[in-house]
Short mmCIF file of C-alpha atoms and ligand atoms in Angstrom, two decimals:
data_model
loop_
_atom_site.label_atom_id
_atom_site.label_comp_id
_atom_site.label_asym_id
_atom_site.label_seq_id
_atom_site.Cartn_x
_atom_site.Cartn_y
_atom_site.Cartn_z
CA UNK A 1 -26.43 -6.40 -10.93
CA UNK A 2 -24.84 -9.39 -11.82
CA UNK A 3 -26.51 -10.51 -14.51
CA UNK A 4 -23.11 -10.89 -16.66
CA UNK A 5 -21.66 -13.32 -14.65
CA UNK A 6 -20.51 -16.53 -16.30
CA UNK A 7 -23.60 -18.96 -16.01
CA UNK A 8 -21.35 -21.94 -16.21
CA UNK A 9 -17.86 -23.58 -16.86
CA UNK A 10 -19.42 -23.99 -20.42
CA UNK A 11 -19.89 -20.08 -20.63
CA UNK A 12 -16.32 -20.02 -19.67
CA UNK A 13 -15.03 -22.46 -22.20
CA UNK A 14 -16.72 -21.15 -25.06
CA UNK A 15 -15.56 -17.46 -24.04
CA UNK A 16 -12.24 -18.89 -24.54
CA UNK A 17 -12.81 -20.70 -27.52
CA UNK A 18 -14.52 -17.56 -29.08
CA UNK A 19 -11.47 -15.21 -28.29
CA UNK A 20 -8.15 -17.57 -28.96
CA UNK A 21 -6.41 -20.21 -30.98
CA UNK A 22 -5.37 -22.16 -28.46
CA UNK A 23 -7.54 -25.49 -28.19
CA UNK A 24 -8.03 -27.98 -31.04
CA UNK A 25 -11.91 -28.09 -31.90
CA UNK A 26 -12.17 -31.73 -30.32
CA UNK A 27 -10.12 -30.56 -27.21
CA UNK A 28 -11.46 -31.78 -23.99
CA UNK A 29 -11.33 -28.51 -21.46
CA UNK A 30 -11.59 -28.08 -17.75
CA UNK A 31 -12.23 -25.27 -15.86
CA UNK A 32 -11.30 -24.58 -12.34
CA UNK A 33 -12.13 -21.72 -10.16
CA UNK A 34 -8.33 -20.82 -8.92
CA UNK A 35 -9.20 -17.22 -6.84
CA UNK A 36 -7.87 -17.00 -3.50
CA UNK A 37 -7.67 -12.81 -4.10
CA UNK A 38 -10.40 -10.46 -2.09
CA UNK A 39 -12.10 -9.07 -5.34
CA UNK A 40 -12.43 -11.48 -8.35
CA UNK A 41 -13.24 -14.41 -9.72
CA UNK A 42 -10.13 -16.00 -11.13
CA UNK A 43 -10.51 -19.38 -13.68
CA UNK A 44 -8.16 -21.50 -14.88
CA UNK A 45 -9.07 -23.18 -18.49
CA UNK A 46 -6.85 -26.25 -19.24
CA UNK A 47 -7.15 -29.25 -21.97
CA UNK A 48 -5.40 -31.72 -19.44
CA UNK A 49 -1.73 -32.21 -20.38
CA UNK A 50 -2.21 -29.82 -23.17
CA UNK A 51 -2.09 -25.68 -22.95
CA UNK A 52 -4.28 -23.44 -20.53
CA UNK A 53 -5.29 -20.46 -20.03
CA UNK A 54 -6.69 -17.87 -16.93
CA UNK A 55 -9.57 -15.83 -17.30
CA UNK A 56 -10.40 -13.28 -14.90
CA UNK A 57 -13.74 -11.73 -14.43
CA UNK A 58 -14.66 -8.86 -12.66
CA UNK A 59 -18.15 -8.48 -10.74
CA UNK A 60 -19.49 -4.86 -9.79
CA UNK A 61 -18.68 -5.74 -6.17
CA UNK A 62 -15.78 -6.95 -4.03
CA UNK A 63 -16.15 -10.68 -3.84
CA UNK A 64 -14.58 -11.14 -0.14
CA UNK A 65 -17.50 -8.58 0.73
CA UNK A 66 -20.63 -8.81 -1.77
CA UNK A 67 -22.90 -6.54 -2.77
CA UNK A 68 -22.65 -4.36 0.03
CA UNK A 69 -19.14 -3.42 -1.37
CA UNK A 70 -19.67 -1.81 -5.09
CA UNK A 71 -16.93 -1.77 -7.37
CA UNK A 72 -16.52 -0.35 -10.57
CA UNK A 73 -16.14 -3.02 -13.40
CA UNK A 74 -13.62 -0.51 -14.87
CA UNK A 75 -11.21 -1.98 -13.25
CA UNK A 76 -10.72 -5.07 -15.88
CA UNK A 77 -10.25 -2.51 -18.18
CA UNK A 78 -6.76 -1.47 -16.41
CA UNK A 79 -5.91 -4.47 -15.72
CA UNK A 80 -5.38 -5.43 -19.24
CA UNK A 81 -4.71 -1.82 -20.51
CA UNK A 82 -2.10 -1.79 -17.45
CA UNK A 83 -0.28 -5.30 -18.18
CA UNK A 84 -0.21 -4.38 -22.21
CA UNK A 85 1.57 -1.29 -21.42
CA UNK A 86 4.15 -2.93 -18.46
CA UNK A 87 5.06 -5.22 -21.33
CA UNK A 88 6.44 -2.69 -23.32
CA UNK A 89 8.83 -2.13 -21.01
CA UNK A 90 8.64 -4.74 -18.84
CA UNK A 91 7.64 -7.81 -21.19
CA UNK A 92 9.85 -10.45 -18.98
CA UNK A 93 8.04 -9.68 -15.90
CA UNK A 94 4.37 -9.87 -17.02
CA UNK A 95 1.82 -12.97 -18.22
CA UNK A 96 0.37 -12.08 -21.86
CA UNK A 97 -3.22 -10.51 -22.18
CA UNK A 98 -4.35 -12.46 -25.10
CA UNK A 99 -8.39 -11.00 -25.08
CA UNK A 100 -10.01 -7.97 -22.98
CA UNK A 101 -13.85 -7.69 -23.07
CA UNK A 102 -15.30 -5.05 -21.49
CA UNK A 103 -19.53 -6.09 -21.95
CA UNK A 104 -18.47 -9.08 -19.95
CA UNK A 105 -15.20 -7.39 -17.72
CA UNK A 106 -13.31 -10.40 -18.71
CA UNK A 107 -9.84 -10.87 -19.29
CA UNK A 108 -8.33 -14.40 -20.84
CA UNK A 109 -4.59 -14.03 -20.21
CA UNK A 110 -1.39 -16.19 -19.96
CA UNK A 111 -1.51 -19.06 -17.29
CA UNK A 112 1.29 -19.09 -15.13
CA UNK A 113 0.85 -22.70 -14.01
CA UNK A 114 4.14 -23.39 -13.11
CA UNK A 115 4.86 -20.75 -10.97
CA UNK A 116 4.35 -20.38 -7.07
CA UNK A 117 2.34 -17.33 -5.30
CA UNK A 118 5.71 -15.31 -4.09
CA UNK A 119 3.78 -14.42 -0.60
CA UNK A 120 3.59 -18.96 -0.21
CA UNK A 121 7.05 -18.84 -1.32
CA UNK A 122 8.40 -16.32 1.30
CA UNK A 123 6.26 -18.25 4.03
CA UNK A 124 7.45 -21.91 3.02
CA UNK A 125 10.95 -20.34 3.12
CA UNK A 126 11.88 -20.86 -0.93
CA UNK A 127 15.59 -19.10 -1.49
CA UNK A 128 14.57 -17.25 -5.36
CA UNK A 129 17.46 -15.98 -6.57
CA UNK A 130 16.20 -13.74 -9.02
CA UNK A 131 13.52 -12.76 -7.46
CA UNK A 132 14.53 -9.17 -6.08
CA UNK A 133 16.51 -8.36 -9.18
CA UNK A 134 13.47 -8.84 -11.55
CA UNK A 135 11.50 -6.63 -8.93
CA UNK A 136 13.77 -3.79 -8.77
CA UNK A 137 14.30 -4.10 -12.75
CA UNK A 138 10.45 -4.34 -13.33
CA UNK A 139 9.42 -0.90 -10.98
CA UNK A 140 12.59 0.93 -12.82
CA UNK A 141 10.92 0.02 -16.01
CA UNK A 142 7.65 0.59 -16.14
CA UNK A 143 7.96 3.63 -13.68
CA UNK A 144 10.04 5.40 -15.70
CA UNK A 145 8.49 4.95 -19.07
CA UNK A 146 5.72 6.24 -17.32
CA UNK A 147 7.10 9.58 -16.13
CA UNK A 148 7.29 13.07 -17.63
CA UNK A 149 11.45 11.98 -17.45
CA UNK A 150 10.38 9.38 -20.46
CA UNK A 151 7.05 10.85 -22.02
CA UNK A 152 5.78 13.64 -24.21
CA UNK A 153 3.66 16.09 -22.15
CA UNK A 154 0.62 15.29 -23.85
CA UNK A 155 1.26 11.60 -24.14
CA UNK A 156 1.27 11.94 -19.86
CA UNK A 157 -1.76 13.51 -19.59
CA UNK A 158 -4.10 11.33 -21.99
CA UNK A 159 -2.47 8.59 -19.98
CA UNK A 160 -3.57 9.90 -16.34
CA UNK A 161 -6.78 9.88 -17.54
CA UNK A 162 -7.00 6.74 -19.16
CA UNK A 163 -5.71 5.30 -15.71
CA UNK A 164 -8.33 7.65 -13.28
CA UNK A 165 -9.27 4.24 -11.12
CA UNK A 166 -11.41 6.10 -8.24
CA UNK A 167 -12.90 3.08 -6.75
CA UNK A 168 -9.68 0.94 -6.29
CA UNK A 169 -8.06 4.31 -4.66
CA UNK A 170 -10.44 4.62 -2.51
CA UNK A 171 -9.66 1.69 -1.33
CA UNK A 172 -6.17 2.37 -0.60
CA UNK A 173 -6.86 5.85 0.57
CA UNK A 174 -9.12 4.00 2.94
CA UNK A 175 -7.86 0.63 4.11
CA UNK A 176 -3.82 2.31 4.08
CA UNK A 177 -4.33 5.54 5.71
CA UNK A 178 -7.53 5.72 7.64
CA UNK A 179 -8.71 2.56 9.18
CA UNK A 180 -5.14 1.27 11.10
CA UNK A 181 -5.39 4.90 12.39
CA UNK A 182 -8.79 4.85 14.02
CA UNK A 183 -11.39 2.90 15.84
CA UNK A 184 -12.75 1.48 12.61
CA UNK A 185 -15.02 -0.81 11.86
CA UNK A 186 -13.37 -2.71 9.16
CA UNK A 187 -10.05 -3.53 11.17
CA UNK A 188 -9.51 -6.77 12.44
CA UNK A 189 -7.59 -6.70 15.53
CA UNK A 190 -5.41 -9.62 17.17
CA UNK A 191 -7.24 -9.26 21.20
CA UNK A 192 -3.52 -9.56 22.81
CA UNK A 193 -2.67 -6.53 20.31
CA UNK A 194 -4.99 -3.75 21.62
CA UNK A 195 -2.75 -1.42 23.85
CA UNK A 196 -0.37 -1.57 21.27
CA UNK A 197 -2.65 -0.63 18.75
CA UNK A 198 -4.51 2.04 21.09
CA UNK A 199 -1.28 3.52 21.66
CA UNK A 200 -1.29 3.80 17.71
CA UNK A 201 -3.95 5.71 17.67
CA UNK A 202 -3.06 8.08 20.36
CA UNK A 203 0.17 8.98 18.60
CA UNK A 204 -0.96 12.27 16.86
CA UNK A 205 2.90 12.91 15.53
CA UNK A 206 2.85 9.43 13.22
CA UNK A 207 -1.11 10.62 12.46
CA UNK A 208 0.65 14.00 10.90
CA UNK A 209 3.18 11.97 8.80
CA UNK A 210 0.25 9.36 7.58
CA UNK A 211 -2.14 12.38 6.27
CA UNK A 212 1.25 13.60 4.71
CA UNK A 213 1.73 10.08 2.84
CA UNK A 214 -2.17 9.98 2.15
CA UNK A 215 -1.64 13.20 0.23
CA UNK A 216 1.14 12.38 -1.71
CA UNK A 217 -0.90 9.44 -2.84
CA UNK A 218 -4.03 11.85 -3.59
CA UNK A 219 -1.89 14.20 -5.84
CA UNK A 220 1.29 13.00 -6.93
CA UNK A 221 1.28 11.90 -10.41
CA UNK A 222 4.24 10.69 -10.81
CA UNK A 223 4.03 7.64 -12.75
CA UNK A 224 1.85 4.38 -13.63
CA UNK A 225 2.10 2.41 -10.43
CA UNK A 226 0.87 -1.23 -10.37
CA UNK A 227 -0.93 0.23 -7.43
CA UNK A 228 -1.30 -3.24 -5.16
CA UNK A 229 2.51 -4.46 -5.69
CA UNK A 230 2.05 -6.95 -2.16
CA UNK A 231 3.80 -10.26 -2.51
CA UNK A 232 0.43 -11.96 -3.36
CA UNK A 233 0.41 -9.79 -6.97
CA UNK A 234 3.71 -12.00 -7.63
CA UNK A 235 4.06 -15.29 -8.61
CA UNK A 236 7.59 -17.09 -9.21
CA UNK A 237 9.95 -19.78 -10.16
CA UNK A 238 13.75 -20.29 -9.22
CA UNK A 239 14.25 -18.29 -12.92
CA UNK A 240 10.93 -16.87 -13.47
CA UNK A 241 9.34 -13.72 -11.54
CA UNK A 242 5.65 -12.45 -13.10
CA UNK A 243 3.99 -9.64 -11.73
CA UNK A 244 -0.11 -9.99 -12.07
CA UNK A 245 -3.00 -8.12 -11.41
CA UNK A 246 -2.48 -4.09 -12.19
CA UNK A 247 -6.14 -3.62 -11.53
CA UNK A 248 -5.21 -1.20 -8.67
CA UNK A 249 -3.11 0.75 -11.52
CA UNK A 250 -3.22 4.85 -11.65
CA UNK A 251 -1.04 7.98 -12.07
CA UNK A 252 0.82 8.23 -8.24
CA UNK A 253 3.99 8.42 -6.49
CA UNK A 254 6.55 6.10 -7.48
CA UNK A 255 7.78 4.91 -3.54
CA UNK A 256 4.29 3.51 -3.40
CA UNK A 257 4.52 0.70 -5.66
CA UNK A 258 8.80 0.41 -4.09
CA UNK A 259 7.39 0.81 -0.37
CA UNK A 260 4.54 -1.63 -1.39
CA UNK A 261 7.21 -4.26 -2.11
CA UNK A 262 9.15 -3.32 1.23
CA UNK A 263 7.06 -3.31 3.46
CA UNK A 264 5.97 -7.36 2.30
CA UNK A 265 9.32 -8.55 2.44
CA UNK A 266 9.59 -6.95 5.87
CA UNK A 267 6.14 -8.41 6.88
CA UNK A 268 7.26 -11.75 6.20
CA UNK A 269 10.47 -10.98 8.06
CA UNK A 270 8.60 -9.80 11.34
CA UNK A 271 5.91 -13.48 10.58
CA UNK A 272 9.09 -15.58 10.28
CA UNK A 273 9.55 -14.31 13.86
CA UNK A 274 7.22 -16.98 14.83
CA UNK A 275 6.33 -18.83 11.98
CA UNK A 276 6.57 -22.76 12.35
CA UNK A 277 9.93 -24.48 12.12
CA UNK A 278 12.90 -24.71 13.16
CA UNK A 279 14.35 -21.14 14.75
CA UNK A 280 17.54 -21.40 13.13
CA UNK A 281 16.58 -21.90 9.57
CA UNK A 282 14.07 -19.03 10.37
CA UNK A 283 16.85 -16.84 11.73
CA UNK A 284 18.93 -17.36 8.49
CA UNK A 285 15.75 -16.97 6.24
CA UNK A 286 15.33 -13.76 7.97
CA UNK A 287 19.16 -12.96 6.92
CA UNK A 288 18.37 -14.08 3.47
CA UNK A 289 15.61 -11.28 3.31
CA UNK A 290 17.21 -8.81 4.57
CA UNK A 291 19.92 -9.40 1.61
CA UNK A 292 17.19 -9.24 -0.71
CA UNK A 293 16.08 -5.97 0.39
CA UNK A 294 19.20 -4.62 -0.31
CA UNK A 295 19.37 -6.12 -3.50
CA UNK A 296 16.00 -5.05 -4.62
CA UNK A 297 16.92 -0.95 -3.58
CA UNK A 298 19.69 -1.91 -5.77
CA UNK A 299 18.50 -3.13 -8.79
CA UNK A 300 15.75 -0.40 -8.96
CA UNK A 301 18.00 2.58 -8.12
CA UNK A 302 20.88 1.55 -10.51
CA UNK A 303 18.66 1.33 -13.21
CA UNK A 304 16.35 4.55 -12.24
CA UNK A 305 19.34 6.05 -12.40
CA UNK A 306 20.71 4.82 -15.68
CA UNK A 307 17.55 5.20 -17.29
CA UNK A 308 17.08 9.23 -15.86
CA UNK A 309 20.99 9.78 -16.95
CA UNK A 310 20.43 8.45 -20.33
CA UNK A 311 16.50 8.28 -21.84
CA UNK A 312 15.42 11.23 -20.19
CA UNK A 313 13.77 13.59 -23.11
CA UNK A 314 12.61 16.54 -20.78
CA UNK A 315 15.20 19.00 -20.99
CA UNK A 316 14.87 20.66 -17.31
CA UNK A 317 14.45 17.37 -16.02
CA UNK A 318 17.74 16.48 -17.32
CA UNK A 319 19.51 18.22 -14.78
CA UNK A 320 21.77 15.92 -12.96
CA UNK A 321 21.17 17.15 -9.38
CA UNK A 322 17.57 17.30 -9.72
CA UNK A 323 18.21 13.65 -10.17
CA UNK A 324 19.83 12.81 -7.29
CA UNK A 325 17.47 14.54 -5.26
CA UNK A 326 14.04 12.37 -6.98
CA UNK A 327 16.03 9.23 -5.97
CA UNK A 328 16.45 11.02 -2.41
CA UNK A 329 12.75 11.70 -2.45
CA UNK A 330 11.66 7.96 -4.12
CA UNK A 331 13.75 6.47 -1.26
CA UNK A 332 12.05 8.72 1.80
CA UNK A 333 8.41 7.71 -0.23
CA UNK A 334 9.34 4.40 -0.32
CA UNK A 335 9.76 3.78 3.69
CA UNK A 336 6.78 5.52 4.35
CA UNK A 337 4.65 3.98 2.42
CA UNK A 338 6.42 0.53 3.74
CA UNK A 339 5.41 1.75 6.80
CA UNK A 340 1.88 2.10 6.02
CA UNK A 341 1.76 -1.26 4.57
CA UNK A 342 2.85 -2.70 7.94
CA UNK A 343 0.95 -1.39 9.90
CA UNK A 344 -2.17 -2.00 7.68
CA UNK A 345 -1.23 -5.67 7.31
CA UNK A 346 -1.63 -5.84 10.72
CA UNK A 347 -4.17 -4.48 12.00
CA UNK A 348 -6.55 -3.66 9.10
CA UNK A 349 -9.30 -5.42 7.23
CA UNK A 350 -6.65 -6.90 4.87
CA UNK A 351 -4.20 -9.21 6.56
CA UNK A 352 -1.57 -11.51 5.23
CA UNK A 353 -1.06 -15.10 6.09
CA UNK A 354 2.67 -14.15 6.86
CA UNK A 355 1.45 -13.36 10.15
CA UNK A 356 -2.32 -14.57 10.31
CA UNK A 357 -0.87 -18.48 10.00
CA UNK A 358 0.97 -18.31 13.21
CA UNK A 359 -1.57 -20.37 14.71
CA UNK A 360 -0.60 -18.64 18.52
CA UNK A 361 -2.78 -15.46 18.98
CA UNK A 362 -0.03 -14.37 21.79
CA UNK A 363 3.00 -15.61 19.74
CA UNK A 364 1.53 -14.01 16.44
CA UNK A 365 0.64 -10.43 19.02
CA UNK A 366 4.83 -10.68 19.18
CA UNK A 367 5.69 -10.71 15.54
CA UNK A 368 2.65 -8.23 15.00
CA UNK A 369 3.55 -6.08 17.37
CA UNK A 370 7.26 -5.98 15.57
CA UNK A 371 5.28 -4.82 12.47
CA UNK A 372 3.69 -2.11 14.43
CA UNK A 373 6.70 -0.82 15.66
CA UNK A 374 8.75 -1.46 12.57
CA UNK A 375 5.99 0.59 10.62
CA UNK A 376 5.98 3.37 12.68
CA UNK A 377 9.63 3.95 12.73
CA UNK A 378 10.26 3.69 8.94
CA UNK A 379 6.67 6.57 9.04
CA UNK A 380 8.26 9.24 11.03
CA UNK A 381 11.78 8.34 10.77
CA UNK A 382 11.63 8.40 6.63
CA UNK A 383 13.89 11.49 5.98
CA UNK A 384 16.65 10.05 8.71
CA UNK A 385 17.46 7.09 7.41
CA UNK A 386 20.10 7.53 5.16
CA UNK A 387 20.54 4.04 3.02
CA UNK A 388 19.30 0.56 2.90
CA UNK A 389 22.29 -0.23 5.37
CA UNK A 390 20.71 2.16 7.98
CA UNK A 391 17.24 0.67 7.36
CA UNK A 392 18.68 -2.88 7.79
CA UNK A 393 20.33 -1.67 10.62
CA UNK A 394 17.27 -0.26 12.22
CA UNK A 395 15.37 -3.70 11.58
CA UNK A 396 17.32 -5.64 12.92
CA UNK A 397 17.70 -3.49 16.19
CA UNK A 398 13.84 -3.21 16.43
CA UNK A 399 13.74 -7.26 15.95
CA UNK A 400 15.88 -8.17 19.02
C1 SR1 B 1 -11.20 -5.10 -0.17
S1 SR1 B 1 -9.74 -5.23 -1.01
C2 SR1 B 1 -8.50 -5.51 0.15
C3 SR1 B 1 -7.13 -5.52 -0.38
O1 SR1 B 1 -7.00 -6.51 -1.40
C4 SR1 B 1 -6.29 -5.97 -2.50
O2 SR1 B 1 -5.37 -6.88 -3.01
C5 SR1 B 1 -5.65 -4.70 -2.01
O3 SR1 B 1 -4.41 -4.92 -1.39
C6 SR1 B 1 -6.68 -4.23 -1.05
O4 SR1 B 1 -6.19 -3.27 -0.15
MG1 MG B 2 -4.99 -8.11 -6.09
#
């Protein structure tokens, strides 16, 4: 089953040497294995104060899990298909694919040495000033040039099926909208947290407004989501913001990939709660996200919006009030689907370390339970709140 594995770094080394330019002959390279991620094996090739490069290699399993977890190797195959086609729209915001090999479901592809995990970032408290501008700008982007607003209807439909990724949305369809919602198996559950999250699954109004969410992500083909768009698939500088690893990449609805981003600002936002440090800097961080929330609605809806106004070739889809009422819809998607990231965050089998490295199990039950609460509201209360101003409002009421 695994029997194309890498045997060695020197398997590595000459895969790179094979497929790019960048290494003299009498280059000295290193590899190191760099993957903290849940599913592959991540590599980063370097000549020591000379270039590098990443290659990424996908097993037919999940690597946090084994064998007992299959996992189609198709996968690599959107991830570079996915990244060349965000570039096109989206070049800033992406690393370069410079080889894709599907015998060996290996991609070599731009090293983004410099550049700090945004999810670190968020926890160390690092102000990024671009950071929710490039976010917003890169989902307008490659959303849109994804849509039936931007594309031919044939073009659309080769495309859907070129990006059918069953595995990886299983995943989602399982570890988003199933597991937090049951007794399950796979969820990993803070002990102080348990009423809380029983009460969860008694509460058979939120259960409606999950399957409704769950379906939308089952049938809405909206556009190309990066389909796993959590703070970890970013990786910045104070100028610099990349978005990595589209493996999770299919034809859904657009407030996925928006709520995606959402609900991991908020998660850090409910962490720095109880994070360590001092409590005023982590009040004012908590400010400071809040602001970028707003800016990052911003930045994506102003350019939606410019780019539905003005590049739009569908002729019915044109229609100006039919535009007005997508963004109305995008924005209800997008806080439901923050909500479901929340909650699964939380209480699911993937966690984040915004609120797994408060070291505390009752102090992190207090930001968690935040996170529950905060999820459920932005669930059921999706087609109430109005603007980003009501949704900061309604944070910060639920965080006092
Ligand atoms: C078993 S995979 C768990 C999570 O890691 C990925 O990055 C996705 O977010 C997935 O839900
Ligand atoms: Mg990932």
């Amino acid at each position: 089953m695994t029997e194309h594995k890498f045997n060695d770094d020197a398997a590595i080394i000459a895969f790179v040497r094979r497929h790019t330019r960048l290494f003299a002959d009498d280059a000295v390279l290193k590899v190191s294995e760099i993957g903290d991620g849940n599913i592959n094996f991540v590599y980063r090739v370097a000549e020591p104060g000379g270039n590098s490069v990443i290659v990424k290699q996908a097993l037919p399993y999940v690597r946090i899990i084994g064998e007992g977890w299959p996992l189609s190797l198709d996968r690599n195959r959107i991830e570079a298909e996915a990244l060349v086609l965000e570039a096109e729209h989206a070049g800033d915001w992406v690393p370069q694919v410079y080889h894709y090999e599907q015998p060996l479901a290996a991609i070599i592809m731009q090293d983004l040495g410099d550049h700090q995990n945004l999810r670190y970032a968020l926890i160390a408290r690092r102000k990024l000033p671009k950071m929710a501008e490039h976010l917003g700008l890169f989902m307008a982007r490659t959303l849109f040039h994804s849509s039936d607003m931007y594309l031919d209807a044939h073009q659309k439909k080769a495309l859907v099926k070129r990006f059918i990724n069953p595995d990886l949305c299983k995943i989602t369809e399982d570890l988003f909208f199933l597991d937090p919602f049951c007794d399950h198996e796979r969820n990993a559950i803070n002990p102080p947290l348990q009423p809380a999250v029983e009460a969860l699954w008694q509460d058979e109004r939120l259960k409606v407004e999950v399957a409704e969410l769950k379906y939308a992500f089952l049938n809405r083909a909206e556009a190309l989501l990066h389909g796993d768009l959590h703070s970890g698939s970013v990786f910045v500088t104070e100028t610099s913001t990349q978005v990595i690893d589209p493996e999770f990449a299919y034809f859904g609805p657009i407030g996925f990939d928006v709520g995606s981003l959402i609900g991991n600002l908020l998660l850090n936002w409910c962490g720095q709660h109880q994070l360590a440090g001092d409590a005023a800097e982590r009040e004012a961080w908590r400010d400071w996200l809040l602001v970028q929330l707003e800016k990052l609605w911003y930045h994506f809806s102003r350019e939606f919006s410019r780019l539905m106004q003005h590049k739009t070739t569908d002729l019915s889809l044109q229609n100006e009030h039919w535009q007005q009422r997508r963004m109305l819809q995008i924005w209800q998607d997008s806080l439901g689907f923050a909500g479901t990231e929340l909650i699964r965050r939380t209480i699911g089998l993937a966690h984040v370390a915004d609120l797994d490295m408060i070291d505390d199990a009752a102090l992190r039950a207090q930001a968690e339970v935040m996170a529950l609460h905060l999820g459920r509201e932005l669930i059921l209360e999706r087609s109430e709140i109005s603007s980003m101003e009501a949704l900061v409002d309604l944070v910060c009421q639920l965080g006092d």
